[in-house]
mmCIF file with all atom_site columns, C-alpha atoms in Angstrom:
data_model
loop_
_atom_site.group_PDB
_atom_site.id
_atom_site.type_symbol
_atom_site.label_atom_id
_atom_site.label_alt_id
_atom_site.label_comp_id
_atom_site.label_asym_id
_atom_site.label_entity_id
_atom_site.label_seq_id
_atom_site.pdbx_PDB_ins_code
_atom_site.Cartn_x
_atom_site.Cartn_y
_atom_site.Cartn_z
_atom_site.occupancy
_atom_site.B_iso_or_equiv
_atom_site.pdbx_formal_charge
_atom_site.auth_seq_id
_atom_site.auth_comp_id
_atom_site.auth_asym_id
_atom_site.auth_atom_id
_atom_site.pdbx_PDB_model_num
ATOM 1   C CA . ALA A 1 1   ? 3.100   -16.616 12.586  1.00 0.00 ? 1   ALA A CA 1
ATOM 2   C CA . VAL A 1 2   ? 0.784   -13.638 12.365  1.00 0.00 ? 2   VAL A CA 1
ATOM 3   C CA . ASN A 1 3   ? -2.931  -13.983 11.742  1.00 0.00 ? 3   ASN A CA 1
ATOM 4   C CA . VAL A 1 4   ? -5.635  -11.341 11.302  1.00 0.00 ? 4   VAL A CA 1
ATOM 5   C CA . ASN A 1 5   ? -9.342  -12.181 11.239  1.00 0.00 ? 5   ASN A CA 1
ATOM 6   C CA . GLY A 1 6   ? -8.489  -15.850 10.818  1.00 0.00 ? 6   GLY A CA 1
ATOM 7   C CA . VAL A 1 7   ? -6.225  -15.287 7.792   1.00 0.00 ? 7   VAL A CA 1
ATOM 8   C CA . ASP A 1 8   ? -2.490  -16.047 7.982   1.00 0.00 ? 8   ASP A CA 1
ATOM 9   C CA . LEU A 1 9   ? -0.297  -13.199 6.769   1.00 0.00 ? 9   LEU A CA 1
ATOM 10  C CA . ASP A 1 10  ? 2.877   -13.574 4.719   1.00 0.00 ? 10  ASP A CA 1
ATOM 11  C CA . LEU A 1 11  ? 6.223   -12.430 6.124   1.00 0.00 ? 11  LEU A CA 1
ATOM 12  C CA . LEU A 1 12  ? 8.180   -10.159 3.805   1.00 0.00 ? 12  LEU A CA 1
ATOM 13  C CA . SER A 1 13  ? 11.664  -11.519 4.342   1.00 0.00 ? 13  SER A CA 1
ATOM 14  C CA . GLY A 1 14  ? 14.233  -9.268  5.935   1.00 0.00 ? 14  GLY A CA 1
ATOM 15  C CA . ILE A 1 15  ? 11.972  -6.416  7.028   1.00 0.00 ? 15  ILE A CA 1
ATOM 16  C CA . ASN A 1 16  ? 9.728   -7.994  9.697   1.00 0.00 ? 16  ASN A CA 1
ATOM 17  C CA . TYR A 1 17  ? 6.602   -6.862  7.882   1.00 0.00 ? 17  TYR A CA 1
ATOM 18  C CA . TYR A 1 18  ? 3.562   -9.084  7.524   1.00 0.00 ? 18  TYR A CA 1
ATOM 19  C CA . ILE A 1 19  ? 1.161   -8.574  4.638   1.00 0.00 ? 19  ILE A CA 1
ATOM 20  C CA . TYR A 1 20  ? -1.930  -10.128 3.106   1.00 0.00 ? 20  TYR A CA 1
ATOM 21  C CA . PHE A 1 21  ? -1.749  -10.862 -0.623  1.00 0.00 ? 21  PHE A CA 1
ATOM 22  C CA . GLY A 1 22  ? -5.066  -11.703 -2.196  1.00 0.00 ? 22  GLY A CA 1
ATOM 23  C CA . PHE A 1 23  ? -8.003  -10.503 -4.177  1.00 0.00 ? 23  PHE A CA 1
ATOM 24  C CA . ASP A 1 24  ? -10.692 -11.364 -1.676  1.00 0.00 ? 24  ASP A CA 1
ATOM 25  C CA . GLN A 1 25  ? -11.193 -8.975  1.212   1.00 0.00 ? 25  GLN A CA 1
ATOM 26  C CA . PRO A 1 26  ? -10.957 -10.580 4.670   1.00 0.00 ? 26  PRO A CA 1
ATOM 27  C CA . PHE A 1 27  ? -12.062 -7.311  6.280   1.00 0.00 ? 27  PHE A CA 1
ATOM 28  C CA . THR A 1 28  ? -15.791 -6.630  6.071   1.00 0.00 ? 28  THR A CA 1
ATOM 29  C CA . THR A 1 29  ? -15.602 -4.147  8.973   1.00 0.00 ? 29  THR A CA 1
ATOM 30  C CA . ASN A 1 30  ? -12.865 -2.025  10.526  1.00 0.00 ? 30  ASN A CA 1
ATOM 31  C CA . ALA A 1 31  ? -12.320 -4.650  13.246  1.00 0.00 ? 31  ALA A CA 1
ATOM 32  C CA . SER A 1 32  ? -8.986  -6.406  12.839  1.00 0.00 ? 32  SER A CA 1
ATOM 33  C CA . ASN A 1 33  ? -8.452  -9.230  15.313  1.00 0.00 ? 33  ASN A CA 1
ATOM 34  C CA . TRP A 1 34  ? -4.721  -9.933  15.438  1.00 0.00 ? 34  TRP A CA 1
ATOM 35  C CA . THR A 1 35  ? -3.117  -13.099 16.782  1.00 0.00 ? 35  THR A CA 1
ATOM 36  C CA . ILE A 1 36  ? 0.678   -13.039 17.034  1.00 0.00 ? 36  ILE A CA 1
ATOM 37  C CA . GLU A 1 37  ? 2.365   -16.340 17.802  1.00 0.00 ? 37  GLU A CA 1
ATOM 38  C CA . GLY A 1 38  ? 5.496   -14.734 19.230  1.00 0.00 ? 38  GLY A CA 1
ATOM 39  C CA . ASN A 1 39  ? 9.175   -15.460 18.816  1.00 0.00 ? 39  ASN A CA 1
ATOM 40  C CA . SER A 1 40  ? 11.243  -16.168 21.929  1.00 0.00 ? 40  SER A CA 1
ATOM 41  C CA . ALA A 1 41  ? 14.516  -15.720 19.982  1.00 0.00 ? 41  ALA A CA 1
ATOM 42  C CA . ASN A 1 42  ? 13.484  -12.087 19.342  1.00 0.00 ? 42  ASN A CA 1
ATOM 43  C CA . GLY A 1 43  ? 11.933  -11.558 22.775  1.00 0.00 ? 43  GLY A CA 1
ATOM 44  C CA . ILE A 1 44  ? 8.411   -11.294 21.383  1.00 0.00 ? 44  ILE A CA 1
ATOM 45  C CA . THR A 1 45  ? 5.719   -12.844 23.550  1.00 0.00 ? 45  THR A CA 1
ATOM 46  C CA . GLY A 1 46  ? 2.629   -14.078 21.720  1.00 0.00 ? 46  GLY A CA 1
ATOM 47  C CA . PHE A 1 47  ? -0.506  -11.942 22.091  1.00 0.00 ? 47  PHE A CA 1
ATOM 48  C CA . SER A 1 48  ? -3.898  -11.066 20.665  1.00 0.00 ? 48  SER A CA 1
ATOM 49  C CA . HIS A 1 49  ? -5.055  -7.537  19.882  1.00 0.00 ? 49  HIS A CA 1
ATOM 50  C CA . THR A 1 50  ? -8.187  -5.989  18.362  1.00 0.00 ? 50  THR A CA 1
ATOM 51  C CA . ASP A 1 51  ? -7.730  -2.839  16.278  1.00 0.00 ? 51  ASP A CA 1
ATOM 52  C CA . ASN A 1 52  ? -10.966 -1.013  15.455  1.00 0.00 ? 52  ASN A CA 1
ATOM 53  C CA . SER A 1 53  ? -9.341  1.953   13.712  1.00 0.00 ? 53  SER A CA 1
ATOM 54  C CA . ASN A 1 54  ? -10.635 2.870   10.263  1.00 0.00 ? 54  ASN A CA 1
ATOM 55  C CA . PHE A 1 55  ? -9.281  1.535   7.016   1.00 0.00 ? 55  PHE A CA 1
ATOM 56  C CA . PRO A 1 56  ? -8.079  4.344   4.747   1.00 0.00 ? 56  PRO A CA 1
ATOM 57  C CA . GLN A 1 57  ? -10.507 5.667   2.160   1.00 0.00 ? 57  GLN A CA 1
ATOM 58  C CA . GLY A 1 58  ? -10.023 6.629   -1.461  1.00 0.00 ? 58  GLY A CA 1
ATOM 59  C CA . GLY A 1 59  ? -7.302  5.869   -3.959  1.00 0.00 ? 59  GLY A CA 1
ATOM 60  C CA . ASN A 1 60  ? -9.424  4.276   -6.685  1.00 0.00 ? 60  ASN A CA 1
ATOM 61  C CA . PHE A 1 61  ? -8.662  5.470   -10.223 1.00 0.00 ? 61  PHE A CA 1
ATOM 62  C CA . THR A 1 62  ? -8.895  4.734   -13.932 1.00 0.00 ? 62  THR A CA 1
ATOM 63  C CA . LEU A 1 63  ? -6.221  5.239   -16.562 1.00 0.00 ? 63  LEU A CA 1
ATOM 64  C CA . PRO A 1 64  ? -6.471  6.394   -20.157 1.00 0.00 ? 64  PRO A CA 1
ATOM 65  C CA . SER A 1 65  ? -5.879  3.764   -22.860 1.00 0.00 ? 65  SER A CA 1
ATOM 66  C CA . SER A 1 66  ? -2.360  5.167   -23.339 1.00 0.00 ? 66  SER A CA 1
ATOM 67  C CA . ILE A 1 67  ? 0.046   7.715   -21.872 1.00 0.00 ? 67  ILE A CA 1
ATOM 68  C CA . ASN A 1 68  ? 2.600   9.768   -23.807 1.00 0.00 ? 68  ASN A CA 1
ATOM 69  C CA . ILE A 1 69  ? 5.813   9.479   -21.783 1.00 0.00 ? 69  ILE A CA 1
ATOM 70  C CA . ASN A 1 70  ? 7.181   12.570  -23.556 1.00 0.00 ? 70  ASN A CA 1
ATOM 71  C CA . SER A 1 71  ? 4.691   14.666  -21.569 1.00 0.00 ? 71  SER A CA 1
ATOM 72  C CA . ASN A 1 72  ? 4.038   15.113  -17.866 1.00 0.00 ? 72  ASN A CA 1
ATOM 73  C CA . PHE A 1 73  ? 1.141   13.023  -16.535 1.00 0.00 ? 73  PHE A CA 1
ATOM 74  C CA . THR A 1 74  ? -1.301  13.875  -13.729 1.00 0.00 ? 74  THR A CA 1
ATOM 75  C CA . LEU A 1 75  ? -3.341  11.063  -12.226 1.00 0.00 ? 75  LEU A CA 1
ATOM 76  C CA . ASN A 1 76  ? -6.618  11.956  -10.495 1.00 0.00 ? 76  ASN A CA 1
ATOM 77  C CA . PHE A 1 77  ? -8.168  9.537   -7.997  1.00 0.00 ? 77  PHE A CA 1
ATOM 78  C CA . THR A 1 78  ? -10.786 9.384   -5.269  1.00 0.00 ? 78  THR A CA 1
ATOM 79  C CA . SER A 1 79  ? -9.536  11.464  -2.356  1.00 0.00 ? 79  SER A CA 1
ATOM 80  C CA . THR A 1 80  ? -7.440  9.793   0.340   1.00 0.00 ? 80  THR A CA 1
ATOM 81  C CA . ALA A 1 81  ? -8.262  12.611  2.797   1.00 0.00 ? 81  ALA A CA 1
ATOM 82  C CA . GLY A 1 82  ? -7.946  11.424  6.372   1.00 0.00 ? 82  GLY A CA 1
ATOM 83  C CA . SER A 1 83  ? -5.173  8.944   5.592   1.00 0.00 ? 83  SER A CA 1
ATOM 84  C CA . TYR A 1 84  ? -1.928  9.022   7.534   1.00 0.00 ? 84  TYR A CA 1
ATOM 85  C CA . ALA A 1 85  ? -0.035  8.850   4.235   1.00 0.00 ? 85  ALA A CA 1
ATOM 86  C CA . THR A 1 86  ? -0.472  7.972   0.577   1.00 0.00 ? 86  THR A CA 1
ATOM 87  C CA . VAL A 1 87  ? 2.128   5.986   -1.379  1.00 0.00 ? 87  VAL A CA 1
ATOM 88  C CA . PHE A 1 88  ? 2.341   6.251   -5.178  1.00 0.00 ? 88  PHE A CA 1
ATOM 89  C CA . SER A 1 89  ? 4.255   3.907   -7.449  1.00 0.00 ? 89  SER A CA 1
ATOM 90  C CA . ILE A 1 90  ? 4.936   3.509   -11.150 1.00 0.00 ? 90  ILE A CA 1
ATOM 91  C CA . GLU A 1 91  ? 6.558   0.498   -12.752 1.00 0.00 ? 91  GLU A CA 1
ATOM 92  C CA . GLY A 1 92  ? 7.598   -0.474  -16.243 1.00 0.00 ? 92  GLY A CA 1
ATOM 93  C CA . ASN A 1 93  ? 10.133  -2.643  -18.046 1.00 0.00 ? 93  ASN A CA 1
ATOM 94  C CA . LYS A 1 94  ? 12.961  -0.193  -17.216 1.00 0.00 ? 94  LYS A CA 1
ATOM 95  C CA . GLY A 1 95  ? 12.350  0.030   -13.465 1.00 0.00 ? 95  GLY A CA 1
ATOM 96  C CA . SER A 1 96  ? 10.119  1.436   -10.770 1.00 0.00 ? 96  SER A CA 1
ATOM 97  C CA . LYS A 1 97  ? 9.672   4.626   -8.792  1.00 0.00 ? 97  LYS A CA 1
ATOM 98  C CA . THR A 1 98  ? 7.860   5.288   -5.528  1.00 0.00 ? 98  THR A CA 1
ATOM 99  C CA . LYS A 1 99  ? 6.940   8.517   -3.806  1.00 0.00 ? 99  LYS A CA 1
ATOM 100 C CA . ALA A 1 100 ? 4.830   9.267   -0.771  1.00 0.00 ? 100 ALA A CA 1
ATOM 101 C CA . ILE A 1 101 ? 3.113   12.168  0.901   1.00 0.00 ? 101 ILE A CA 1
ATOM 102 C CA . GLN A 1 102 ? 1.936   12.501  4.446   1.00 0.00 ? 102 GLN A CA 1
ATOM 103 C CA . GLY A 1 103 ? -1.819  12.890  4.631   1.00 0.00 ? 103 GLY A CA 1
ATOM 104 C CA . GLY A 1 104 ? -4.356  12.567  1.875   1.00 0.00 ? 104 GLY A CA 1
ATOM 105 C CA . SER A 1 105 ? -4.575  13.732  -1.691  1.00 0.00 ? 105 SER A CA 1
ATOM 106 C CA . GLY A 1 106 ? -6.690  13.420  -4.834  1.00 0.00 ? 106 GLY A CA 1
ATOM 107 C CA . THR A 1 107 ? -4.023  13.897  -7.471  1.00 0.00 ? 107 THR A CA 1
ATOM 108 C CA . VAL A 1 108 ? -0.401  13.003  -8.181  1.00 0.00 ? 108 VAL A CA 1
ATOM 109 C CA . SER A 1 109 ? 1.827   14.136  -11.028 1.00 0.00 ? 109 SER A CA 1
ATOM 110 C CA . PHE A 1 110 ? 4.711   12.362  -12.705 1.00 0.00 ? 110 PHE A CA 1
ATOM 111 C CA . SER A 1 111 ? 7.159   14.248  -14.903 1.00 0.00 ? 111 SER A CA 1
ATOM 112 C CA . SER A 1 112 ? 8.097   13.024  -18.340 1.00 0.00 ? 112 SER A CA 1
ATOM 113 C CA . GLU A 1 113 ? 11.542  12.238  -16.905 1.00 0.00 ? 113 GLU A CA 1
ATOM 114 C CA . GLU A 1 114 ? 10.008  10.029  -14.194 1.00 0.00 ? 114 GLU A CA 1
ATOM 115 C CA . LEU A 1 115 ? 7.892   8.165   -16.759 1.00 0.00 ? 115 LEU A CA 1
ATOM 116 C CA . LYS A 1 116 ? 10.921  7.617   -19.013 1.00 0.00 ? 116 LYS A CA 1
ATOM 117 C CA . GLU A 1 117 ? 12.917  6.250   -16.037 1.00 0.00 ? 117 GLU A CA 1
ATOM 118 C CA . VAL A 1 118 ? 10.524  3.316   -15.729 1.00 0.00 ? 118 VAL A CA 1
ATOM 119 C CA . ALA A 1 119 ? 9.074   2.628   -19.197 1.00 0.00 ? 119 ALA A CA 1
ATOM 120 C CA . PHE A 1 120 ? 9.994   2.588   -22.853 1.00 0.00 ? 120 PHE A CA 1
ATOM 121 C CA . SER A 1 121 ? 7.807   4.043   -25.600 1.00 0.00 ? 121 SER A CA 1
ATOM 122 C CA . SER A 1 122 ? 5.261   1.507   -26.909 1.00 0.00 ? 122 SER A CA 1
ATOM 123 C CA . ASP A 1 123 ? 5.511   -0.332  -23.608 1.00 0.00 ? 123 ASP A CA 1
ATOM 124 C CA . ILE A 1 124 ? 3.351   -1.093  -20.582 1.00 0.00 ? 124 ILE A CA 1
ATOM 125 C CA . ILE A 1 125 ? 3.355   1.073   -17.480 1.00 0.00 ? 125 ILE A CA 1
ATOM 126 C CA . ALA A 1 126 ? 1.639   0.335   -14.162 1.00 0.00 ? 126 ALA A CA 1
ATOM 127 C CA . PHE A 1 127 ? 0.469   2.776   -11.503 1.00 0.00 ? 127 PHE A CA 1
ATOM 128 C CA . GLY A 1 128 ? -0.286  2.070   -7.854  1.00 0.00 ? 128 GLY A CA 1
ATOM 129 C CA . ILE A 1 129 ? -1.961  4.158   -5.162  1.00 0.00 ? 129 ILE A CA 1
ATOM 130 C CA . THR A 1 130 ? -1.881  2.978   -1.550  1.00 0.00 ? 130 THR A CA 1
ATOM 131 C CA . PRO A 1 131 ? -3.561  5.038   1.169   1.00 0.00 ? 131 PRO A CA 1
ATOM 132 C CA . VAL A 1 132 ? -2.204  4.064   4.609   1.00 0.00 ? 132 VAL A CA 1
ATOM 133 C CA . ASN A 1 133 ? -3.454  4.410   8.191   1.00 0.00 ? 133 ASN A CA 1
ATOM 134 C CA . ILE A 1 134 ? -1.229  3.662   11.195  1.00 0.00 ? 134 ILE A CA 1
ATOM 135 C CA . THR A 1 135 ? -2.428  3.361   14.765  1.00 0.00 ? 135 THR A CA 1
ATOM 136 C CA . ASN A 1 136 ? -0.704  5.188   17.588  1.00 0.00 ? 136 ASN A CA 1
ATOM 137 C CA . GLY A 1 137 ? 1.890   2.924   19.141  1.00 0.00 ? 137 GLY A CA 1
ATOM 138 C CA . THR A 1 138 ? 0.301   0.309   21.383  1.00 0.00 ? 138 THR A CA 1
ATOM 139 C CA . VAL A 1 139 ? 2.414   -1.112  24.221  1.00 0.00 ? 139 VAL A CA 1
ATOM 140 C CA . ILE A 1 140 ? 1.875   -4.857  24.649  1.00 0.00 ? 140 ILE A CA 1
ATOM 141 C CA . ASN A 1 141 ? 4.078   -6.967  26.947  1.00 0.00 ? 141 ASN A CA 1
ATOM 142 C CA . GLY A 1 142 ? 6.503   -4.034  27.269  1.00 0.00 ? 142 GLY A CA 1
ATOM 143 C CA . LYS A 1 143 ? 7.020   -3.535  23.512  1.00 0.00 ? 143 LYS A CA 1
ATOM 144 C CA . LYS A 1 144 ? 5.468   -0.882  21.264  1.00 0.00 ? 144 LYS A CA 1
ATOM 145 C CA . TYR A 1 145 ? 3.588   -2.106  18.170  1.00 0.00 ? 145 TYR A CA 1
ATOM 146 C CA . TYR A 1 146 ? 2.085   -0.138  15.298  1.00 0.00 ? 146 TYR A CA 1
ATOM 147 C CA . PHE A 1 147 ? -0.840  -1.655  13.420  1.00 0.00 ? 147 PHE A CA 1
ATOM 148 C CA . VAL A 1 148 ? -1.086  -0.612  9.773   1.00 0.00 ? 148 VAL A CA 1
ATOM 149 C CA . LYS A 1 149 ? -4.139  -0.685  7.541   1.00 0.00 ? 149 LYS A CA 1
ATOM 150 C CA . GLN A 1 150 ? -3.751  -0.019  3.858   1.00 0.00 ? 150 GLN A CA 1
ATOM 151 C CA . ILE A 1 151 ? -5.384  -0.833  0.562   1.00 0.00 ? 151 ILE A CA 1
ATOM 152 C CA . SER A 1 152 ? -3.730  -0.779  -2.857  1.00 0.00 ? 152 SER A CA 1
ATOM 153 C CA . TYR A 1 153 ? -5.207  0.055   -6.225  1.00 0.00 ? 153 TYR A CA 1
ATOM 154 C CA . LEU A 1 154 ? -3.154  -1.062  -9.227  1.00 0.00 ? 154 LEU A CA 1
ATOM 155 C CA . ARG A 1 155 ? -3.776  -0.389  -12.926 1.00 0.00 ? 155 ARG A CA 1
ATOM 156 C CA . GLN A 1 156 ? -1.718  -0.609  -16.100 1.00 0.00 ? 156 GLN A CA 1
ATOM 157 C CA . THR A 1 157 ? -1.857  0.980   -19.537 1.00 0.00 ? 157 THR A CA 1
ATOM 158 C CA . GLU A 1 158 ? 0.293   1.430   -22.635 1.00 0.00 ? 158 GLU A CA 1
ATOM 159 C CA . THR A 1 159 ? 2.860   4.121   -23.328 1.00 0.00 ? 159 THR A CA 1
ATOM 160 C CA . LEU A 1 160 ? 3.392   6.158   -26.494 1.00 0.00 ? 160 LEU A CA 1
#
C-alpha cells in the first residue's frame, strides 16, 4: 500500500504506478508525506519520505461550445512554464490520442486529422492537460525512486 498525506493511493494494475483519483485536493501545500508499506516479494522495504518539491502550475482552460473537426484546433491554457513536462490528451467515441512535450507551454494544436481520429461529427470530444513535475531520483534503502506531482484539467464539448 502507498499513502500520501494520509490518503491511500490506487495501484494502476500492471504498471506499478500509484495515483489518487478524486475531486477533493489532499494537498494544501507542496509537502507530500509518503508512506510506502513495502513488498518483500519485490525487494522493496517499507519507508517514509517527505517531498517538498513544487506542484506544477498552469494547465487550466475553457473550451468553446463546439469544435469543427474539419478544421485544425488550437487550445490555449494557463502556462505550464516550469513543469518537467506537459501531457495533452483528446478522447471521443472513436478513440483517444495523447501527446507530450518536455517543459511548459501555453498552447497546443490538434490537426483536423487528429480530431477525426477520435470523434465523429455531432459528437462529444474531451480534452485533457496534465502538467507534470518529477523529482530527481532519490535513493532509499538502495533503490532509486522518483516522486511525481501532477494535476489534470479535463473538459468536454461538442463537435460539428
